[in-house]
JSON list of C-alpha atoms in Angstrom, two decimals:
[
{"chain": "A", "resi": 1, "resn": "UNK", "atom": "CA", "xyz": [59.60, -159.88, -160.30]},
{"chain": "A", "resi": 2, "resn": "UNK", "atom": "CA", "xyz": [55.39, -159.79, -160.65]},
{"chain": "A", "resi": 3, "resn": "UNK", "atom": "CA", "xyz": [55.68, -159.78, -164.55]},
{"chain": "A", "resi": 4, "resn": "UNK", "atom": "CA", "xyz": [57.88, -162.65, -164.68]},
{"chain": "A", "resi": 5, "resn": "UNK", "atom": "CA", "xyz": [55.88, -164.70, -162.17]},
{"chain": "A", "resi": 6, "resn": "UNK", "atom": "CA", "xyz": [52.33, -163.46, -164.19]},
{"chain": "A", "resi": 7, "resn": "UNK", "atom": "CA", "xyz": [54.07, -165.06, -167.04]},
{"chain": "A", "resi": 8, "resn": "UNK", "atom": "CA", "xyz": [54.93, -168.39, -165.83]},
{"chain": "A", "resi": 9, "resn": "UNK", "atom": "CA", "xyz": [52.24, -171.27, -165.88]},
{"chain": "A", "resi": 10, "resn": "UNK", "atom": "CA", "xyz": [50.42, -172.63, -162.53]},
{"chain": "A", "resi": 11, "resn": "UNK", "atom": "CA", "xyz": [53.18, -175.58, -162.78]},
{"chain": "A", "resi": 12, "resn": "UNK", "atom": "CA", "xyz": [55.96, -173.53, -162.63]},
{"chain": "A", "resi": 13, "resn": "UNK", "atom": "CA", "xyz": [54.83, -171.48, -159.93]},
{"chain": "A", "resi": 14, "resn": "UNK", "atom": "CA", "xyz": [53.97, -174.10, -158.02]},
{"chain": "A", "resi": 15, "resn": "UNK", "atom": "CA", "xyz": [57.74, -175.21, -158.38]},
{"chain": "A", "resi": 16, "resn": "UNK", "atom": "CA", "xyz": [59.12, -171.74, -157.64]},
{"chain": "A", "resi": 17, "resn": "UNK", "atom": "CA", "xyz": [57.05, -171.20, -154.34]},
{"chain": "A", "resi": 18, "resn": "UNK", "atom": "CA", "xyz": [56.44, -175.12, -152.86]},
{"chain": "A", "resi": 19, "resn": "UNK", "atom": "CA", "xyz": [58.57, -177.59, -154.36]},
{"chain": "A", "resi": 20, "resn": "UNK", "atom": "CA", "xyz": [61.66, -178.49, -152.43]},
{"chain": "A", "resi": 21, "resn": "UNK", "atom": "CA", "xyz": [63.69, -178.39, -155.73]},
{"chain": "A", "resi": 22, "resn": "UNK", "atom": "CA", "xyz": [62.40, -174.82, -156.46]},
{"chain": "A", "resi": 23, "resn": "UNK", "atom": "CA", "xyz": [62.93, -171.58, -155.08]},
{"chain": "A", "resi": 24, "resn": "UNK", "atom": "CA", "xyz": [66.10, -170.32, -156.85]},
{"chain": "A", "resi": 25, "resn": "UNK", "atom": "CA", "xyz": [64.83, -169.14, -160.54]},
{"chain": "A", "resi": 26, "resn": "UNK", "atom": "CA", "xyz": [64.21, -165.56, -159.57]},
{"chain": "A", "resi": 27, "resn": "UNK", "atom": "CA", "xyz": [66.81, -165.27, -157.04]},
{"chain": "A", "resi": 28, "resn": "UNK", "atom": "CA", "xyz": [64.80, -164.90, -153.93]},
{"chain": "A", "resi": 29, "resn": "UNK", "atom": "CA", "xyz": [64.77, -168.35, -152.70]},
{"chain": "A", "resi": 30, "resn": "UNK", "atom": "CA", "xyz": [63.88, -167.56, -149.07]},
{"chain": "A", "resi": 31, "resn": "UNK", "atom": "CA", "xyz": [61.41, -164.71, -149.90]},
{"chain": "A", "resi": 32, "resn": "UNK", "atom": "CA", "xyz": [59.51, -167.32, -152.14]},
{"chain": "A", "resi": 33, "resn": "UNK", "atom": "CA", "xyz": [59.21, -169.68, -149.67]},
{"chain": "A", "resi": 34, "resn": "UNK", "atom": "CA", "xyz": [58.31, -167.25, -147.04]},
{"chain": "A", "resi": 35, "resn": "UNK", "atom": "CA", "xyz": [55.37, -165.37, -149.29]},
{"chain": "A", "resi": 36, "resn": "UNK", "atom": "CA", "xyz": [54.25, -168.72, -150.31]},
{"chain": "A", "resi": 37, "resn": "UNK", "atom": "CA", "xyz": [53.59, -169.95, -146.70]},
{"chain": "A", "resi": 38, "resn": "UNK", "atom": "CA", "xyz": [51.87, -166.92, -146.16]},
{"chain": "A", "resi": 39, "resn": "UNK", "atom": "CA", "xyz": [49.94, -167.09, -149.01]},
{"chain": "A", "resi": 40, "resn": "UNK", "atom": "CA", "xyz": [49.15, -171.03, -148.37]},
{"chain": "A", "resi": 41, "resn": "UNK", "atom": "CA", "xyz": [48.06, -170.34, -144.60]},
{"chain": "A", "resi": 42, "resn": "UNK", "atom": "CA", "xyz": [45.72, -167.45, -145.86]},
{"chain": "A", "resi": 43, "resn": "UNK", "atom": "CA", "xyz": [44.21, -170.35, -148.19]},
{"chain": "A", "resi": 44, "resn": "UNK", "atom": "CA", "xyz": [44.19, -172.68, -145.02]},
{"chain": "A", "resi": 45, "resn": "UNK", "atom": "CA", "xyz": [42.12, -170.20, -143.16]},
{"chain": "A", "resi": 46, "resn": "UNK", "atom": "CA", "xyz": [39.53, -169.70, -146.19]},
{"chain": "A", "resi": 47, "resn": "UNK", "atom": "CA", "xyz": [39.35, -173.26, -147.21]},
{"chain": "A", "resi": 48, "resn": "UNK", "atom": "CA", "xyz": [39.92, -176.70, -146.09]},
{"chain": "A", "resi": 49, "resn": "UNK", "atom": "CA", "xyz": [44.03, -177.39, -145.91]},
{"chain": "A", "resi": 50, "resn": "UNK", "atom": "CA", "xyz": [43.18, -180.24, -148.52]},
{"chain": "A", "resi": 51, "resn": "UNK", "atom": "CA", "xyz": [41.73, -177.73, -150.80]},
{"chain": "A", "resi": 52, "resn": "UNK", "atom": "CA", "xyz": [44.29, -175.41, -150.02]},
{"chain": "A", "resi": 53, "resn": "UNK", "atom": "CA", "xyz": [47.16, -177.83, -151.28]},
{"chain": "A", "resi": 54, "resn": "UNK", "atom": "CA", "xyz": [45.38, -178.38, -154.62]},
{"chain": "A", "resi": 55, "resn": "UNK", "atom": "CA", "xyz": [44.79, -174.52, -154.83]},
{"chain": "A", "resi": 56, "resn": "UNK", "atom": "CA", "xyz": [47.42, -173.61, -157.40]},
{"chain": "A", "resi": 57, "resn": "UNK", "atom": "CA", "xyz": [45.42, -175.64, -160.01]},
{"chain": "A", "resi": 58, "resn": "UNK", "atom": "CA", "xyz": [42.31, -173.81, -159.85]},
{"chain": "A", "resi": 59, "resn": "UNK", "atom": "CA", "xyz": [41.73, -171.64, -162.66]},
{"chain": "A", "resi": 60, "resn": "UNK", "atom": "CA", "xyz": [41.55, -168.17, -160.23]},
{"chain": "A", "resi": 61, "resn": "UNK", "atom": "CA", "xyz": [44.87, -168.89, -158.60]},
{"chain": "A", "resi": 62, "resn": "UNK", "atom": "CA", "xyz": [46.69, -166.33, -160.23]},
{"chain": "A", "resi": 63, "resn": "UNK", "atom": "CA", "xyz": [43.79, -163.70, -159.45]},
{"chain": "A", "resi": 64, "resn": "UNK", "atom": "CA", "xyz": [43.77, -164.75, -155.88]},
{"chain": "A", "resi": 65, "resn": "UNK", "atom": "CA", "xyz": [47.57, -164.65, -155.19]},
{"chain": "A", "resi": 66, "resn": "UNK", "atom": "CA", "xyz": [47.57, -160.99, -156.54]},
{"chain": "A", "resi": 67, "resn": "UNK", "atom": "CA", "xyz": [44.53, -159.87, -154.33]},
{"chain": "A", "resi": 68, "resn": "UNK", "atom": "CA", "xyz": [46.50, -161.54, -151.29]},
{"chain": "A", "resi": 69, "resn": "UNK", "atom": "CA", "xyz": [49.79, -160.01, -152.54]},
{"chain": "A", "resi": 70, "resn": "UNK", "atom": "CA", "xyz": [47.95, -156.67, -153.27]},
{"chain": "A", "resi": 71, "resn": "UNK", "atom": "CA", "xyz": [46.11, -156.97, -149.35]},
{"chain": "A", "resi": 72, "resn": "UNK", "atom": "CA", "xyz": [49.74, -157.21, -147.78]},
{"chain": "A", "resi": 73, "resn": "UNK", "atom": "CA", "xyz": [50.70, -154.06, -149.84]},
{"chain": "A", "resi": 74, "resn": "UNK", "atom": "CA", "xyz": [53.50, -156.11, -151.77]},
{"chain": "A", "resi": 75, "resn": "UNK", "atom": "CA", "xyz": [51.76, -155.32, -154.96]},
{"chain": "A", "resi": 76, "resn": "UNK", "atom": "CA", "xyz": [50.55, -152.01, -155.95]}
]
C-alpha cells in the first residue's frame, strides 16, 4: 500500500485521506481516515492548525508523513 501512496500526487493523497468523497480508492476507508486524523493531529501539535490544514501542499509533506508512519511502527 505504501508504494501506491508514494506514487500519488499531494492532491490525490488529500482526496484519499481528507476529502469527504475520498477514502475508498485503496480499500481502507476507515483506516485511511483514522491514520489521516492521527497524522493531522500530530501536525497541529507541531505547528499552528492553520498551517497543518495546508501542510499537504508542502514539498516535504510525503517525507513528513513517512517519518510519522515510521515512528508509529506502521512503515518499516
